[in-house]
Coordinates of C-alpha atoms in Angstrom, one line a residue:
M1 CA 0.0 -0.2 -0.5
T2 CA 1.2 3.4 -0.6
R3 CA -0.1 6.8 0.1
P4 CA 1.2 10.3 0.1
A5 CA 3.2 11.6 2.7
G6 CA 2.3 14.3 4.9
S7 CA 4.4 17.3 2.9
G8 CA 5.9 17.5 -0.5
N9 CA 5.7 15.0 -3.0
A10 CA 7.3 11.6 -1.4
R11 CA 5.2 8.5 -0.9
V12 CA 4.9 6.2 1.5
M13 CA 4.9 2.5 0.8
S14 CA 3.7 0.2 3.9
G15 CA 5.7 -3.1 3.6
S16 CA 9.2 -4.3 2.2
Q17 CA 7.2 -7.2 0.4
D18 CA 6.5 -5.5 -3.3
L19 CA 9.3 -2.9 -3.3
A20 CA 11.3 -5.4 -6.0
R21 CA 8.5 -4.3 -8.7
R22 CA 7.8 -1.0 -7.1
L23 CA 12.3 0.0 -7.6
H24 CA 11.9 -1.9 -10.9
D25 CA 8.7 -0.2 -12.2
E26 CA 9.3 3.2 -11.5
F27 CA 13.0 4.1 -11.2
D28 CA 14.4 1.4 -13.6
V29 CA 16.6 -0.4 -11.0
Q30 CA 17.8 -3.4 -12.9
N31 CA 19.5 -0.7 -15.8
R32 CA 20.9 2.0 -13.2
H33 CA 23.8 2.4 -10.8
V34 CA 22.4 1.6 -7.3
L35 CA 24.2 3.3 -4.4
L36 CA 22.9 1.6 -1.2
L37 CA 23.7 2.9 2.0
V38 CA 23.3 1.3 5.3
D39 CA 23.5 1.9 8.9
S40 CA 26.4 0.0 10.4
G41 CA 23.6 -1.6 13.3
V42 CA 21.7 -2.9 11.1
H43 CA 24.1 -4.1 8.7
D44 CA 23.3 -7.8 7.3
T45 CA 20.1 -7.9 9.0
E46 CA 16.9 -9.0 7.9
I47 CA 15.7 -5.9 6.9
H48 CA 19.2 -5.1 5.2
R49 CA 18.8 -8.4 3.4
R50 CA 15.5 -7.6 1.9
V51 CA 16.2 -4.6 0.4
T52 CA 19.4 -5.9 -1.1
Q53 CA 16.9 -9.2 -2.7
A54 CA 14.6 -5.9 -4.0
L55 CA 17.0 -4.3 -5.4
G56 CA 18.0 -7.5 -7.9
P57 CA 21.4 -8.5 -9.5
G58 CA 22.3 -5.5 -11.1
S59 CA 25.0 -3.0 -11.0
R60 CA 25.4 -1.9 -6.9
E61 CA 27.5 -0.6 -4.4
T62 CA 27.1 -0.9 -1.1
S63 CA 28.8 2.2 1.6
V64 CA 28.1 1.2 5.4
L65 CA 28.4 4.0 7.7
E66 CA 29.4 4.8 11.3
G67 CA 27.6 7.1 13.7
A68 CA 25.8 10.6 13.3
G69 CA 28.4 11.9 10.5
D70 CA 28.9 15.7 10.7
R71 CA 28.9 18.7 7.9
D72 CA 32.4 17.3 6.5
S73 CA 31.4 13.8 6.4
V74 CA 28.3 14.6 4.8
I75 CA 30.1 16.8 2.1
D76 CA 32.5 13.9 1.5
L77 CA 29.5 11.9 1.3
A78 CA 28.0 14.2 -1.8
T79 CA 31.2 13.4 -3.9
R80 CA 30.4 9.5 -2.9
V81 CA 26.3 10.0 -4.2
T82 CA 27.0 11.9 -7.5
T83 CA 28.2 8.5 -9.2
A84 CA 24.5 6.4 -8.5
D85 CA 21.9 6.9 -10.2
L86 CA 19.3 5.6 -7.4
V87 CA 20.6 5.8 -3.2
V88 CA 18.6 3.8 -1.3
A89 CA 19.2 4.7 2.5
V90 CA 18.1 2.6 5.1
G91 CA 18.8 3.4 8.4
G92 CA 17.6 5.6 11.3
G93 CA 17.0 9.2 11.6
S94 CA 20.8 9.8 11.4
L95 CA 21.4 7.8 8.8
L96 CA 18.5 9.2 6.8
D97 CA 19.7 13.1 7.5
Q98 CA 23.4 12.7 6.3
A99 CA 21.3 10.8 2.5
K100 CA 18.8 13.7 2.3
I101 CA 21.5 16.1 2.1
A102 CA 24.8 14.4 0.6
T103 CA 21.8 13.7 -2.4
L104 CA 20.8 17.6 -2.4
I105 CA 24.6 18.6 -2.6
S106 CA 25.0 16.5 -5.4
A107 CA 22.4 18.3 -7.1
D108 CA 23.4 21.5 -6.3
P109 CA 26.7 22.3 -4.5
G110 CA 25.5 25.5 -3.5
T111 CA 23.3 23.8 -0.7
G112 CA 27.2 22.5 0.6
R113 CA 28.5 26.3 0.4
R114 CA 25.5 26.9 2.3
L115 CA 26.2 24.7 5.1
T116 CA 29.7 25.8 5.3
V117 CA 29.1 29.8 5.6
P118 CA 29.6 31.0 9.3
Q119 CA 26.9 32.1 11.5
R120 CA 25.5 31.3 14.6
S121 CA 22.0 30.3 13.8
G122 CA 21.1 26.8 14.8
M123 CA 18.4 26.8 12.3
V124 CA 20.1 27.2 8.1
L125 CA 17.1 27.5 5.6
L126 CA 18.0 26.2 1.7
S127 CA 17.5 27.9 -0.8
P128 CA 15.0 25.7 -3.2
A129 CA 17.2 23.7 -5.1
P130 CA 17.1 21.6 -8.0
P131 CA 15.3 18.0 -8.3
R132 CA 18.2 15.0 -7.1
P133 CA 19.5 13.7 -10.1
M134 CA 19.1 10.4 -8.1
P135 CA 15.8 9.5 -6.4
L136 CA 16.0 9.0 -2.9
V137 CA 14.8 5.6 -1.4
A138 CA 14.3 5.9 2.7
V139 CA 14.3 2.8 4.9
P140 CA 13.7 4.1 8.1
T141 CA 15.2 1.7 11.3
T142 CA 14.0 3.8 14.2
L143 CA 11.2 5.3 15.1
G144 CA 10.0 8.8 16.3
T145 CA 12.1 10.8 14.1
G146 CA 9.9 10.7 11.1
A147 CA 13.0 12.0 8.8
E148 CA 11.5 9.9 5.8
S149 CA 8.7 12.0 5.2
S150 CA 10.4 15.1 6.5
T151 CA 12.1 18.2 5.0
V152 CA 14.3 18.8 7.9
A153 CA 17.6 17.3 8.7
C154 CA 20.1 17.5 11.6
L155 CA 24.0 18.2 10.9
S156 CA 26.4 18.2 13.3
C157 CA 28.7 21.4 12.8
P158 CA 31.5 23.3 14.2
E159 CA 29.3 25.4 15.7
G160 CA 27.3 22.8 17.2
K161 CA 24.1 20.5 16.2
R162 CA 22.0 22.7 13.2
L163 CA 18.4 21.5 11.8
V164 CA 18.9 22.0 8.2
M165 CA 15.2 22.9 6.5
G166 CA 13.9 23.1 2.5
S167 CA 11.9 21.4 0.8
G168 CA 14.3 19.4 -1.8
L169 CA 15.4 17.2 1.4
L170 CA 12.2 15.1 1.3
P171 CA 12.8 11.7 -0.4
E172 CA 11.3 10.7 -3.3
L173 CA 9.7 7.2 -1.6
A174 CA 9.5 5.6 1.9
V175 CA 9.7 2.5 3.3
I176 CA 8.3 1.3 6.4
D177 CA 8.5 -2.4 7.2
P178 CA 8.4 -3.5 10.5
V179 CA 11.0 -5.7 10.0
A180 CA 13.0 -2.8 10.3
T181 CA 12.3 -2.1 14.1
S182 CA 11.7 -5.2 15.0
T183 CA 14.9 -5.5 17.3
L184 CA 14.5 -2.1 18.6
P185 CA 14.3 -2.6 23.0
H186 CA 10.9 -1.4 24.5
H187 CA 12.6 1.6 25.9
L188 CA 13.5 2.8 22.3
V189 CA 10.0 2.0 20.8
A190 CA 8.4 4.1 24.0
E191 CA 10.8 6.9 23.2
G192 CA 9.6 6.9 19.5
V193 CA 6.0 7.5 20.5
L194 CA 7.3 10.3 23.2
E195 CA 9.2 12.4 20.1
A196 CA 5.8 12.1 17.6
L197 CA 3.7 13.0 20.8
H198 CA 5.9 16.0 21.3
R199 CA 5.8 16.8 17.7
V200 CA 2.3 17.1 17.9
V201 CA 1.1 18.5 20.9
S202 CA 4.1 21.5 21.2
P203 CA 2.8 23.3 17.8
Y204 CA -0.7 22.5 19.4
I205 CA 0.4 24.3 22.9
G206 CA 2.9 26.8 21.3
D207 CA 0.4 28.8 18.8
H208 CA -2.5 30.8 20.7
G209 CA -4.4 30.3 17.2
E210 CA -7.3 28.8 17.1
L211 CA -7.6 26.4 13.8
P212 CA -10.6 24.3 14.3
Q213 CA -9.3 21.3 11.9
Q214 CA -6.0 21.5 12.5
D215 CA -6.6 21.4 16.3
A216 CA -8.6 18.1 15.9
L217 CA -6.3 16.4 14.1
A218 CA -3.5 17.0 17.0
E219 CA -5.9 15.8 19.4
R220 CA -7.2 13.0 17.4
T221 CA -3.4 11.8 17.0
A222 CA -2.4 12.6 20.3
V223 CA -4.7 10.5 22.0
R224 CA -4.3 7.3 20.0
L225 CA -0.3 7.8 20.0
A226 CA -0.4 8.3 24.0
R227 CA -2.8 4.8 23.5
L228 CA 0.2 3.4 21.8
G229 CA 2.3 4.6 23.8
Y230 CA 0.7 2.5 26.8
E231 CA 0.9 -0.7 24.7
V232 CA 4.4 -0.2 24.7
A233 CA 5.0 0.0 27.6
A234 CA 2.2 -2.6 29.0
A235 CA 4.2 -5.2 26.4
G236 CA 7.6 -4.4 27.9
Q237 CA 6.3 -4.7 31.6
A238 CA 5.0 -8.4 30.1
G239 CA 8.1 -9.3 28.8
N240 CA 6.3 -9.6 25.2
R241 CA 8.2 -7.6 22.4
T242 CA 6.1 -5.1 20.1
S243 CA 4.2 -6.0 17.6
D244 CA 4.6 -5.7 14.1
R245 CA 1.6 -3.4 13.8
L246 CA 2.3 -1.2 17.0
R247 CA 5.2 -0.5 15.6
A248 CA 4.0 0.6 12.2
E249 CA 1.4 2.6 13.6
I250 CA 3.7 4.3 15.1
A251 CA 6.1 4.7 12.2
D252 CA 3.2 5.7 10.7
L253 CA 1.8 7.8 12.5
S254 CA 5.3 10.3 13.3
G255 CA 6.0 10.5 9.8
S256 CA 2.7 11.9 9.0
S257 CA 2.7 14.8 12.0
H258 CA 5.1 16.6 9.7
G259 CA 2.7 17.4 7.2
A260 CA 0.5 20.3 6.5
A261 CA -1.7 19.2 7.3
F262 CA -1.3 19.5 11.2
Q263 CA 1.5 22.7 10.4
A264 CA -0.3 24.4 8.2
G265 CA -1.6 28.4 9.6
R266 CA 0.8 27.3 12.5
D267 CA 3.3 29.9 13.9
P268 CA 6.9 28.3 12.8
Y269 CA 8.6 29.0 15.5
S270 CA 5.7 28.5 18.1
V271 CA 8.2 25.0 19.6
K272 CA 10.6 26.9 21.7
G273 CA 11.4 23.6 23.8
W274 CA 13.1 22.4 20.9
S275 CA 15.6 24.4 20.7
I276 CA 16.8 24.0 24.3
A277 CA 16.4 20.4 24.2
N278 CA 18.8 20.0 21.3
E279 CA 21.4 22.3 22.9
L280 CA 20.8 20.0 26.3
S281 CA 21.5 17.2 24.8
T282 CA 24.6 18.3 22.9
E283 CA 26.4 19.5 26.0
L284 CA 25.4 16.1 28.3
G285 CA 26.0 14.3 25.5
L286 CA 22.3 12.5 26.0
R287 CA 20.0 11.2 23.6
K288 CA 17.4 13.6 22.5
M289 CA 14.5 12.8 24.2
T290 CA 16.0 12.3 27.3
A291 CA 16.5 16.0 27.1
V292 CA 13.4 16.5 26.4
A293 CA 12.0 14.0 28.5
A294 CA 13.5 16.2 31.5
L295 CA 12.4 19.2 30.2
L296 CA 8.5 18.5 29.6
P297 CA 7.2 18.4 32.8
P298 CA 9.1 22.0 33.8
L299 CA 8.4 23.9 31.0
W300 CA 4.8 22.7 30.5
R301 CA 4.1 23.8 34.5
V302 CA 5.7 27.5 33.3
I303 CA 3.1 27.5 30.4
D304 CA 0.3 26.7 32.8
G305 CA 1.7 29.8 35.0
G306 CA 0.5 31.7 32.5
D307 CA 3.9 32.7 30.6
E308 CA 2.7 33.2 27.2
R309 CA 6.1 33.3 25.4
L310 CA 5.8 29.9 25.8
G311 CA 2.8 28.8 24.6
S312 CA -0.9 28.8 26.0
A313 CA -2.2 27.6 28.9
S314 CA -5.6 26.8 28.3
R315 CA -4.7 25.2 25.1
L316 CA -1.9 23.3 27.2
R317 CA -5.1 21.8 29.7
R318 CA -7.0 21.5 26.6
I319 CA -4.7 19.0 24.9
W320 CA -3.9 17.8 28.4
S321 CA -7.1 16.4 28.8
S322 CA -7.3 14.5 25.5
V323 CA -4.2 12.7 26.3
R324 CA -5.3 12.1 29.6
S325 CA -8.2 10.9 28.6
A326 CA -6.3 8.0 26.8
S327 CA -4.3 6.4 29.9
P328 CA -5.6 3.3 31.2
E329 CA -4.7 4.1 34.5
P330 CA -5.6 7.6 36.8
L331 CA -3.1 10.8 35.9
P332 CA -3.2 13.7 37.2
A333 CA -4.9 16.7 35.8
D334 CA -2.0 19.4 36.0
P335 CA -0.2 19.1 32.9
A336 CA 3.5 18.9 34.3
A337 CA 2.4 16.2 36.7
G338 CA 0.4 14.2 34.1
I339 CA 3.0 14.5 31.8
A340 CA 5.7 13.3 34.5
A341 CA 3.9 10.9 35.4
L342 CA 3.1 9.2 31.6
I343 CA 7.1 9.5 31.0
D344 CA 7.5 7.5 33.9
A345 CA 5.2 5.3 33.4
W346 CA 6.5 4.7 29.8
R347 CA 9.8 3.9 31.5
I348 CA 11.5 6.6 30.1
G349 CA 15.0 8.2 31.9
R350 CA 14.1 12.0 32.6
H351 CA 16.2 12.7 35.4
V352 CA 19.8 14.1 34.5
A353 CA 22.8 15.5 36.0
A354 CA 24.6 18.1 35.2
L355 CA 28.7 19.5 35.9
P356 CA 29.1 22.9 37.8
G357 CA 28.7 25.0 35.2
Q358 CA 26.8 23.4 32.5
E359 CA 23.2 24.9 32.6
E360 CA 25.0 28.6 32.2
T361 CA 26.5 26.7 29.0
V362 CA 23.5 25.1 27.8
A363 CA 21.9 29.0 28.0
S364 CA 24.9 30.7 26.9
R365 CA 24.7 27.9 23.5
T366 CA 20.8 28.7 23.4
T367 CA 20.6 31.6 23.2
R368 CA 23.4 32.4 20.9
A369 CA 22.5 29.8 18.4
W370 CA 18.4 30.5 18.9
G371 CA 17.3 34.1 20.2
A372 CA 19.3 36.9 20.5
G373 CA 17.4 38.6 18.2
L374 CA 17.0 35.4 15.9
P375 CA 12.9 34.6 16.1
M376 CA 13.3 30.5 17.0
L377 CA 12.9 31.7 20.7
G378 CA 10.8 35.2 20.2
A379 CA 11.5 36.6 23.5
L380 CA 13.1 34.5 26.1
G381 CA 16.4 35.3 27.4
H382 CA 19.4 33.5 29.0
D383 CA 18.0 34.1 32.3
D384 CA 14.4 32.4 30.9
V385 CA 16.3 29.8 29.4
L386 CA 18.3 29.0 32.7
G387 CA 15.3 29.2 34.9
L388 CA 13.9 26.2 33.0
L389 CA 17.1 24.5 33.1
R390 CA 16.6 24.9 37.0
E391 CA 13.3 24.1 36.8
A392 CA 14.3 21.0 35.4
G393 CA 16.0 20.4 38.3
L394 CA 19.6 19.4 37.2
P395 CA 21.7 18.0 40.7
P396 CA 25.6 18.4 40.0
R397 CA 27.4 14.7 39.1
S398 CA 30.5 13.5 39.7
Y399 CA 30.8 11.0 37.4
G400 CA 30.3 11.3 33.6
V401 CA 27.3 8.8 33.5
R402 CA 24.6 9.3 30.7
A403 CA 21.5 9.2 32.5
D404 CA 20.1 8.0 29.1
R405 CA 22.0 4.6 28.8
L406 CA 20.6 3.9 31.9
A407 CA 16.9 4.7 31.0
A408 CA 15.9 1.0 30.5
A409 CA 16.4 0.8 34.6
G410 CA 13.3 2.4 35.2
P411 CA 11.9 5.8 34.9
L412 CA 13.8 7.1 38.0
V413 CA 17.7 7.5 36.1
R414 CA 20.2 9.6 37.9
T415 CA 23.7 10.0 37.2
P416 CA 25.9 8.6 40.8

């Protein structure tokens, strides 16, 4: 089954069983040189073998990528994809982001130059670029990022992690196959649900405008994601693997949450927490969702207290009431206490620790890259960001143990 992606002209294909026919019929793969990019973490797994089989015996080169990559490695990758007629990327959000940027650079060298221009902004807006000379097929092996259906990509640069935005980043085809996520541990599946939930509710809360159609869609999707999150938690507590049906629905909702149906008419800079979480995860060496989980309760507490720069208290209360209704167990009516209880129930680590001075560093980095005249933080300044970090209750730590690595041990995670 194929459906249009939420944004742009990408299509999303459910399952890889019919992939061989699609590759041959749409991309004439038997007569093209194919570059297969594979994340080292899924090399020689079932999804890798399925995709390789679907490509058939034609001209093919396989490149195994390790780690999240950075600006220099992505620019280097762009020189390698220029010889390909088709690029197929199999991996998590970081690998897909590398493939999206590298193939776009091959279409427009100006994109590469844009990425190397010195700037303090954490957001890099790309000019319209010609279509890729080679189609990009994305096969995600993680949940939550929706990178296969988005027009954004994260890129590590010397100045920090940057959010690259441009319509040309959207892959031509995304393949959603539950086999690709079958080995994910429960806490990473749960983090994927939380990431999609955060993406759906944050613009709803951050933008004060009433948009009935978009609001109703966000409310329905948030409720469904909350139910899926509790299904993941229940499977983990019972010692059962998450079902293919469950992971496929999470992937579908995550990808569609990037679409215009959710975002049309919204203030593009309504979500302030993501920027802070981005810098917090970079400075403390955390996974992104550990940082988001740490910041959500204090962020919602401040919004609920009436700080309209961060969002609408009434809209927060409204969508939290919807999410709360989806829980199989009672959750607090207070949004901040409630989201903390939900995160704990899903066994996602949210208690992190910082070395002395790191709060100040995170606040300074956040303000420089996303505020101080830039629109992403709006009227928020250094002291506002620092206050949120302190509300998150980051205690000093004496050892460099990462809280997110301990997340599977339980909801209350602190470094020693």
